[in-house]
Coordinates of C-alpha atoms in Angstrom, one line a residue:
X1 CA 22.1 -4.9 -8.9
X2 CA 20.6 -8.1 -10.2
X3 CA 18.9 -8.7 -13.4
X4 CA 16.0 -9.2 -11.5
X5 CA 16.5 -5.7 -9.3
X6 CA 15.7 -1.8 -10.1
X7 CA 18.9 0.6 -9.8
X8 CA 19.3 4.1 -10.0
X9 CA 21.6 6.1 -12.3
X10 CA 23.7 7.1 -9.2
X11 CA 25.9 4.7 -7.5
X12 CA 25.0 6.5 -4.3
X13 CA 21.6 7.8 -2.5
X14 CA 20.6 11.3 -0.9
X15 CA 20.1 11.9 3.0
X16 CA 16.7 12.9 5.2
X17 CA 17.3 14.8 8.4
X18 CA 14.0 13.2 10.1
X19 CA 14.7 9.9 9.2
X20 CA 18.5 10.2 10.0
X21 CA 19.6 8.8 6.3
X22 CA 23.2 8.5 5.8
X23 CA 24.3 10.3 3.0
X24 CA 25.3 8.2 0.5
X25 CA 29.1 8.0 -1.4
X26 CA 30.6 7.1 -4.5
X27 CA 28.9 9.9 -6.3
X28 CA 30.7 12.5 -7.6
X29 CA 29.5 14.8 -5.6
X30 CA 27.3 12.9 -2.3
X31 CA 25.3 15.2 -0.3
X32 CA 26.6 15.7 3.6
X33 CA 25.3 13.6 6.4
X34 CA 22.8 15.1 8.1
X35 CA 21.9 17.9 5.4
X36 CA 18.4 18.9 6.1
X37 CA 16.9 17.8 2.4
X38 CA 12.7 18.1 3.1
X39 CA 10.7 17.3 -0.2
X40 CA 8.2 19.9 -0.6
X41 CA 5.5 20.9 -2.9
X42 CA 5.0 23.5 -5.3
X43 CA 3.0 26.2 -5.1
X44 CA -1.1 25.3 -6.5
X45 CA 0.5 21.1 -6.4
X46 CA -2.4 19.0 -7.4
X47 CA -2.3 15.2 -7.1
X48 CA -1.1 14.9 -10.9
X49 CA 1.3 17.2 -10.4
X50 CA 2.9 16.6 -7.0
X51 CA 6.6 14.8 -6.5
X52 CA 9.5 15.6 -4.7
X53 CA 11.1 18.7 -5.1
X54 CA 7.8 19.9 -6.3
X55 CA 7.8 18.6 -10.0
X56 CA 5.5 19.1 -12.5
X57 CA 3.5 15.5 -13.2
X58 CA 4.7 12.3 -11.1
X59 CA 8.5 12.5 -10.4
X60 CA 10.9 9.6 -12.3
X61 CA 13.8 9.2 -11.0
X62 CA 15.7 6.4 -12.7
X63 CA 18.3 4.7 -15.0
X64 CA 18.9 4.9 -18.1
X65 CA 19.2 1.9 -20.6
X66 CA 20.2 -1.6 -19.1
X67 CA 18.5 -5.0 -20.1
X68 CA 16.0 -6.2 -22.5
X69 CA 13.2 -6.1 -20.1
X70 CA 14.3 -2.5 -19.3
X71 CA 16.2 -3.1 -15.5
X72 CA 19.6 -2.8 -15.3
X73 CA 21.8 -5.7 -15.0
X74 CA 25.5 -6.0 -12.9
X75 CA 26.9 -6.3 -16.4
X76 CA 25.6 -2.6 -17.5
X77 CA 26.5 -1.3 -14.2
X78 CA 29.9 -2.6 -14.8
X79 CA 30.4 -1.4 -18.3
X80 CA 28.6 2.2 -17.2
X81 CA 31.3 2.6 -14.8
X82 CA 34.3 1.5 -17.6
X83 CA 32.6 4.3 -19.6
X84 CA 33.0 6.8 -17.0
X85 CA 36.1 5.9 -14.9
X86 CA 37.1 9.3 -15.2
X87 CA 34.5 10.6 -13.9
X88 CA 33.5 8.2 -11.3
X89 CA 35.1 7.9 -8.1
X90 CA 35.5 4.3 -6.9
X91 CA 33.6 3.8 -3.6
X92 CA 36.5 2.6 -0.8
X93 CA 33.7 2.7 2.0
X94 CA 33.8 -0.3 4.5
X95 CA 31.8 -3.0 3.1
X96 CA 29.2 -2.6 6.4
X97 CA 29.2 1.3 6.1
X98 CA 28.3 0.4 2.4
X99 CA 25.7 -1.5 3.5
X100 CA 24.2 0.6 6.2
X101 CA 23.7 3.4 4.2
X102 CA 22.0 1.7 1.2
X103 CA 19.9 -0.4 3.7
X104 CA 19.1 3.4 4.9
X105 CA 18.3 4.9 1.6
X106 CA 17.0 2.2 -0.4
X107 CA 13.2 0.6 -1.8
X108 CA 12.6 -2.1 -2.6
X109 CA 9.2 -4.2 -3.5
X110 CA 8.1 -7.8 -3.8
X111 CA 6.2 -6.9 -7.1
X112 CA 6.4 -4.1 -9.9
X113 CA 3.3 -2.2 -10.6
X114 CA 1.3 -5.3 -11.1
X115 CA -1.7 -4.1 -13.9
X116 CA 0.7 -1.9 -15.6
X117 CA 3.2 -5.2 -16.1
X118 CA 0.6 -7.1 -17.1
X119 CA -0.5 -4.6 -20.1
X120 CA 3.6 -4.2 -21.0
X121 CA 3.8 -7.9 -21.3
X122 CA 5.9 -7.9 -18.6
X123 CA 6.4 -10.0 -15.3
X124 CA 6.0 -8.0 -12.2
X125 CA 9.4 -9.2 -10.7
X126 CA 10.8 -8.2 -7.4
X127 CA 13.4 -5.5 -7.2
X128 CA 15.4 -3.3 -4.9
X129 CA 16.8 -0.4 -5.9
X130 CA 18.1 3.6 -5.2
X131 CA 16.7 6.8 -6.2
X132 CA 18.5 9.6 -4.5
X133 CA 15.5 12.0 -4.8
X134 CA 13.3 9.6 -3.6
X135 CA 15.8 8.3 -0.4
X136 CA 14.7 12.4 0.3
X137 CA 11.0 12.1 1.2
X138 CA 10.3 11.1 4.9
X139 CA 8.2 9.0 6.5
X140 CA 4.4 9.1 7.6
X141 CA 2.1 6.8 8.6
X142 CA -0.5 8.0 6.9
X143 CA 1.2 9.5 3.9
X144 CA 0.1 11.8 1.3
X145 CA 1.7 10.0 -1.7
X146 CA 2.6 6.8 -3.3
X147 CA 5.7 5.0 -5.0
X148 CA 5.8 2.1 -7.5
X149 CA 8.2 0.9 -10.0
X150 CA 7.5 0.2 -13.9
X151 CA 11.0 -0.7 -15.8
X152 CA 13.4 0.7 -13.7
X153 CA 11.8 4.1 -13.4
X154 CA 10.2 4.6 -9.9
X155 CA 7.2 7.3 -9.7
X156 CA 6.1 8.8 -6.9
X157 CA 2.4 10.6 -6.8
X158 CA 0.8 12.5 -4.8
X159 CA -2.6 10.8 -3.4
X160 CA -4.2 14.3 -2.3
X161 CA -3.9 17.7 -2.7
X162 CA -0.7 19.1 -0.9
X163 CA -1.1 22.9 -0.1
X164 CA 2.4 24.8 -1.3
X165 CA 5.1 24.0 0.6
X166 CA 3.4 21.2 2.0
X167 CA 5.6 17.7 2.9
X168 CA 5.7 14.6 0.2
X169 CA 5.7 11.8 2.7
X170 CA 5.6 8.2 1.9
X171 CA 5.4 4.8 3.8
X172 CA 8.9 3.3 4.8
X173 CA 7.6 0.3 7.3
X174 CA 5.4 -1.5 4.2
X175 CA 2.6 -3.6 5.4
X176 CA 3.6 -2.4 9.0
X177 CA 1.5 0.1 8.0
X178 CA -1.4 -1.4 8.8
X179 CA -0.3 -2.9 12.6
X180 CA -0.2 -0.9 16.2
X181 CA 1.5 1.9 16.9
X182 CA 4.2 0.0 18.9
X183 CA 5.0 -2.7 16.3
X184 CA 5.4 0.9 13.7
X185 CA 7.7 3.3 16.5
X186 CA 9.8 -0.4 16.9
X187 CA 10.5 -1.0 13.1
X188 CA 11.4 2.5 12.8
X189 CA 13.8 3.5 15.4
X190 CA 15.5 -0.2 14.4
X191 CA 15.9 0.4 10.9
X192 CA 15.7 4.6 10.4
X193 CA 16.5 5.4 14.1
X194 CA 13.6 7.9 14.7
X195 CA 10.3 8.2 16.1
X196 CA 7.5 8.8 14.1
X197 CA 5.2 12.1 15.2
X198 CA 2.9 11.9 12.2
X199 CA -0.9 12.6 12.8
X200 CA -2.1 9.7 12.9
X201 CA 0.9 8.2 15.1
X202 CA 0.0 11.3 17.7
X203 CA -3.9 10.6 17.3
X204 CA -2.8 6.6 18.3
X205 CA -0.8 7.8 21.5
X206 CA -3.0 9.5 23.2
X207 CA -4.8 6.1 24.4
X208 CA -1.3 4.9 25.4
X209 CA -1.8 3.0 28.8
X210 CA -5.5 2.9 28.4
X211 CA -8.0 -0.2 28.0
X212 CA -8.4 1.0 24.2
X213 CA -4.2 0.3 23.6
X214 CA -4.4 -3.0 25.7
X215 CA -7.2 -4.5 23.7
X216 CA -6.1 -3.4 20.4
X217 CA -2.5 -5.0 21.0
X218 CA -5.0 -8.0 22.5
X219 CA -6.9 -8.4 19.4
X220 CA -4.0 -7.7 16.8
X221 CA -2.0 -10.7 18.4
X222 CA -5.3 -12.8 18.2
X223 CA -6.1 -11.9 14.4
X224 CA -2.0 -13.1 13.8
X225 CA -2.2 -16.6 15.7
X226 CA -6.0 -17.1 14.1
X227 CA -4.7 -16.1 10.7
X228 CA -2.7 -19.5 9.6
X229 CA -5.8 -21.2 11.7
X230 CA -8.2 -19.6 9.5
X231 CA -6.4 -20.4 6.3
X232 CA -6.5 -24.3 6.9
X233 CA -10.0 -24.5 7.5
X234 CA -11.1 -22.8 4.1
X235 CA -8.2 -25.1 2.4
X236 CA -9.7 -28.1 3.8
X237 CA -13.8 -26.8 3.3
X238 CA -14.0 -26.7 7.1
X239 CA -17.2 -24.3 7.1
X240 CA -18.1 -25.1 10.6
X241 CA -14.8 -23.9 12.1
X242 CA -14.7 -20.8 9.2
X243 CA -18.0 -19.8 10.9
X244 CA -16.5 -20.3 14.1
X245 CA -13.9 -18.2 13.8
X246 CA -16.1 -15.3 12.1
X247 CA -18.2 -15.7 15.3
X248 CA -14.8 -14.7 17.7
X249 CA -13.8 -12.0 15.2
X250 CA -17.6 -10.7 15.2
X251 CA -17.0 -10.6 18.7
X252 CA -13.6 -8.8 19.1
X253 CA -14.6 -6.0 17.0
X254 CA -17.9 -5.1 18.9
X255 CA -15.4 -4.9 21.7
X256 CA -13.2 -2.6 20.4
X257 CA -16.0 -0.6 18.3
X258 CA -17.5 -0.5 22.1
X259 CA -14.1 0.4 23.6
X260 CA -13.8 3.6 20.9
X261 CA -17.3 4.9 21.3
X262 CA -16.6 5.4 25.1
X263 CA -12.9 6.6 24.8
X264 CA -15.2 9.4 22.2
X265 CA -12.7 8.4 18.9
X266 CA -13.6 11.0 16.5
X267 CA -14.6 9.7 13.0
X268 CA -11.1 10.2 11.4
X269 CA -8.8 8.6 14.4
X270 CA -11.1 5.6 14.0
X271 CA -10.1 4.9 11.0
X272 CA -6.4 5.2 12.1
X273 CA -7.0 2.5 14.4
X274 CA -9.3 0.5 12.2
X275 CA -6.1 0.5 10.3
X276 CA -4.0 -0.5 13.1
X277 CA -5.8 -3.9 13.4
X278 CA -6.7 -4.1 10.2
X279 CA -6.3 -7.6 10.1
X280 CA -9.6 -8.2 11.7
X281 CA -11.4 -6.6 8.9
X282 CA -9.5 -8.9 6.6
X283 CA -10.2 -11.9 8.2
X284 CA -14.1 -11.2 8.7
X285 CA -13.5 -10.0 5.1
X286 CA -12.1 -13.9 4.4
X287 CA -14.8 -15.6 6.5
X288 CA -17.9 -14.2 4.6
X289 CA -16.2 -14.9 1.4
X290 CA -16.5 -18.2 2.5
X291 CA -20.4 -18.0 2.7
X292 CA -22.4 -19.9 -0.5
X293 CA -23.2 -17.4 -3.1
X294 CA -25.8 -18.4 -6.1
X295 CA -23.8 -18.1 -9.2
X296 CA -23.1 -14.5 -10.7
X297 CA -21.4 -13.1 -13.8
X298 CA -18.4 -10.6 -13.1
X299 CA -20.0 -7.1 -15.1
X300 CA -17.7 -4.4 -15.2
X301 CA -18.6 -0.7 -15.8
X302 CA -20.3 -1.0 -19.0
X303 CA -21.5 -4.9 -18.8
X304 CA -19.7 -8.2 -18.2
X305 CA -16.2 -8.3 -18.6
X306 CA -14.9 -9.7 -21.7
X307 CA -14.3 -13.1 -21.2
X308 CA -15.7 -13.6 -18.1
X309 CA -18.0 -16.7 -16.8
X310 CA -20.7 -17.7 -14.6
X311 CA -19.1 -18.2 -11.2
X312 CA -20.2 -19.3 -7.6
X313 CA -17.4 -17.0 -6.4
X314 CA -17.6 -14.8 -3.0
X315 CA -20.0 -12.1 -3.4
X316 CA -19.4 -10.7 0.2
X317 CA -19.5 -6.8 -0.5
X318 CA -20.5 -5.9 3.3
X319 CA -16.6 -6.5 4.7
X320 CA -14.8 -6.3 1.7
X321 CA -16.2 -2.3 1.4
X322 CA -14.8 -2.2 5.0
X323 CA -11.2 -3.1 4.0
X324 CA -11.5 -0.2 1.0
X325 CA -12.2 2.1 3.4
X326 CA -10.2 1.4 5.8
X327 CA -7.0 1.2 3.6
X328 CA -7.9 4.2 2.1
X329 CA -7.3 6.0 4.7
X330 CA -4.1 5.5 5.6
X331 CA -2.5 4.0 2.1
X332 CA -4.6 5.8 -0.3
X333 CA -3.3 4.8 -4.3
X334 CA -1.1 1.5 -3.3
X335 CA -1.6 -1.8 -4.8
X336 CA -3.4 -3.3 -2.2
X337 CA -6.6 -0.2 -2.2
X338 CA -6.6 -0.5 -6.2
X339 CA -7.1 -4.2 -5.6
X340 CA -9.7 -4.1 -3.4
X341 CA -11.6 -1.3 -4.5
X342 CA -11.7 -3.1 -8.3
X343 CA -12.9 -6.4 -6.4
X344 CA -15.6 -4.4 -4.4
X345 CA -17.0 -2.7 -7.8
X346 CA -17.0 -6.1 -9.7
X347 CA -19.6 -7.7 -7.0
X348 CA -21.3 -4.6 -6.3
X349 CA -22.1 -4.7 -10.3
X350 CA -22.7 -8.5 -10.0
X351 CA -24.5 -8.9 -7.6
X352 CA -26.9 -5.5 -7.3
X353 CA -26.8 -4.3 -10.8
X354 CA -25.1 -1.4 -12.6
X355 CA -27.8 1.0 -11.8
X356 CA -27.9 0.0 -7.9
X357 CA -26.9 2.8 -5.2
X358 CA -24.3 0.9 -4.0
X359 CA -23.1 -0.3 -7.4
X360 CA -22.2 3.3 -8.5
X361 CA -20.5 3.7 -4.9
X362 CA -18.6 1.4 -5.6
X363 CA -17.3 2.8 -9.7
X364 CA -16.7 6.0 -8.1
X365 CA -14.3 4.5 -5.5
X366 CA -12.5 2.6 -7.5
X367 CA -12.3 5.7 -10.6
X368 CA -11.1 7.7 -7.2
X369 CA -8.9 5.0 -5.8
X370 CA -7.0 4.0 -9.8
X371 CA -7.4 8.0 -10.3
X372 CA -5.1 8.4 -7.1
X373 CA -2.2 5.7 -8.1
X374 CA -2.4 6.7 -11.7
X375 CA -3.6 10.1 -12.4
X376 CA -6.1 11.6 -14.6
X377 CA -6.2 8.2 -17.0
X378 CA -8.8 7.5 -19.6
X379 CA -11.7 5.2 -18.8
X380 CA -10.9 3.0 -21.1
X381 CA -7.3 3.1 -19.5
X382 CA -9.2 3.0 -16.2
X383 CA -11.0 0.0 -17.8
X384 CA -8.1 -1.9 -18.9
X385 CA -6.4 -1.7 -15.6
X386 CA -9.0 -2.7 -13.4
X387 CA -9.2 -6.2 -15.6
X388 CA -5.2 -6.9 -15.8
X389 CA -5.0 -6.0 -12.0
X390 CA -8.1 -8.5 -11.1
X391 CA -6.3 -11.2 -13.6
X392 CA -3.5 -11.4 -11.7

């Protein structure tokens, strides 16, 4: 482990019979492949109190000690394992074995918890790391919990109620998450070596070889060739081919809104496959933010936000609530539905008023959406968050 990287106290990681983990060695004791190791809840688990291995409050599982900024460095591994030789056995697996199973058991991030880093002082650095009781959860692609990393700990909460003896399940393809069911099944049996039979993945297959597969697949491999297309023209101000674009993306989802109301989609396997091309919401999300707006000052929940200015910033709130919605239902408290549900309130305020409908919409779901990644926090907490996250 880097300086830059999260570790775990163990110098080995735990095993999941759906995903087919390896059990991991150089422990003193490393669990058997293929044990059967299912995280569960406890009986009466509530979102605050739901983990693996039904623990009370969000589960930590982490290191000990190590550097300055509170991640363990090679050097502390090093000295750990001089401290403890007698205890320790080396690991004498095969270099690729080695690999293979950590590649299997580990998570890893591009980012920390980004507000919480910024209210620690502390840079949201990159980091890959293991947690044995965390390499037990499985995978779903709509899970009920989510994982992030502050220090070296890594916390895992549940983002709904779990009935007792319910599943913790969290995402292991990252922002596959929100692509086709294909692109998801591929990236699993190539890393993990299973197939996914989650809800949502079982709601999505039954319009296998159907027009509504062929022209989602159509329209998710549009949205990823217009993306880079997209971004050039709002670099270089190019409004007329911004509103071009909106105008083919307007287009592609009445098409597949059309294709869904005649396959009979119920309400909640829509929003699966709203999720699975997700990027068209984003990028009709982009486009309107690229639409003049009269200048407005950023209020939050109890007036403007301290040391915020007049701004001729987007004030699209239309598409933007889209995307909340959207990745709320299938990655309910991640980074990415904090973020836009805290963007969403900020314009609602802004531009409708505190006292507007859709203005306390909007507070209540970003209280829901911060209240799922971080618990029952304080509003001032709440408060505090929502600014260092929008900062960044």
């Amino acid at each position: 482990s880097s300086s830059s990287s999260s570790s775990s106290s163990s110098a080995g990681a735990s095993t999941s019979a759906q995903q087919s983990k390896a059990a991991a060695a150089g422990s003193s004791t490393p669990t058997a492949a293929g044990a059967s190791s299912s995280s569960t809840a406890a009986a009466g688990a509530t979102p605050a109190a739901a983990a693996p291995a039904a623990a009370a409050g969000p589960k930590e599982a982490g290191a000990g000690g190590g550097s300055s900024r509170g991640l363990l460095t090679a050097e502390d591994l090093n000295a750990a394992f001089a401290a403890n030789a007698g205890a320790l056995s080396p690991i004498t697996l095969p270099k690729e074995e080695l690999y293979r199973i950590v590649n299997l058991n580990c998570l890893g991030e591009e980012f920390q918890d980004i507000a919480s880093c910024a209210l620690r002082g502390e840079d949201p650095l990159g980091h890959a790391g293991l947690w044995p009781e965390a390499a037990l959860i499985n995978h779903s692609c709509n899970p009920n919990a989510t994982s992030y990393v502050i220090g070296d700990r890594l916390l895992v909460r549940a983002t709904e109620e779990i009935p007792s003896g319910g599943e913790v399940t969290l995402n292991w393809v990252g922002a596959l998450l929100s692509s086709p069911l294909q692109s998801r099944r591929a990236e699993l049996a190539d890393k993990l070596g299973f197939t996914c039979g989650c809800a949502r993945c079982k709601a999505e297959g039954r319009y296998s070889g159907t027009e509504v597969e062929a022209l989602m697949l159509a329209t998710h491999e549009a949205c990823g060739e217009m993306s880079s297309r997209l971004d050039k023209a709002i670099e270089q101000g190019d409004v007329a081919a911004v509103q071009d674009m909106r105008a083919q993306l307007e287009e592609k989802r009445q098409a597949l809104e059309g294709v869904w109301r005649a396959a009979r989609v119920s309400s909640k396997a829509k929003r699966w496959l709203q999720a699975s091309v997700y990027d068209l919401y984003d990028l009709l999300s982009l486009c309107a933010d690229e639409e003049p707006n009269p200048q407005q000052q950023a209020k939050g929940r109890r007036g403007p936000v301290p040391g915020s200015e007049e701004s001729d910033g987007p004030m699209d709130t239309e598409n933007l609530a889209v995307c909340a919605r959207i990745v709320e239902g299938v990655a309910r408290g991640t980074d990415a539905h904090v973020y836009l549900c805290a963007e969403y309130m900020m314009r609602a305020v802004a531009k409708f008023g505190p006292e507007h409908e859709e203005a306390k919409q909007a507070v209540r779901m970003c209280q829901e959406a911060y209240r799922a990644r971080y618990g029952p926090i304080s509003d001032v907490l709440l408060d505090e968050l929502v600014e260092a996250r929008l900062e960044v």
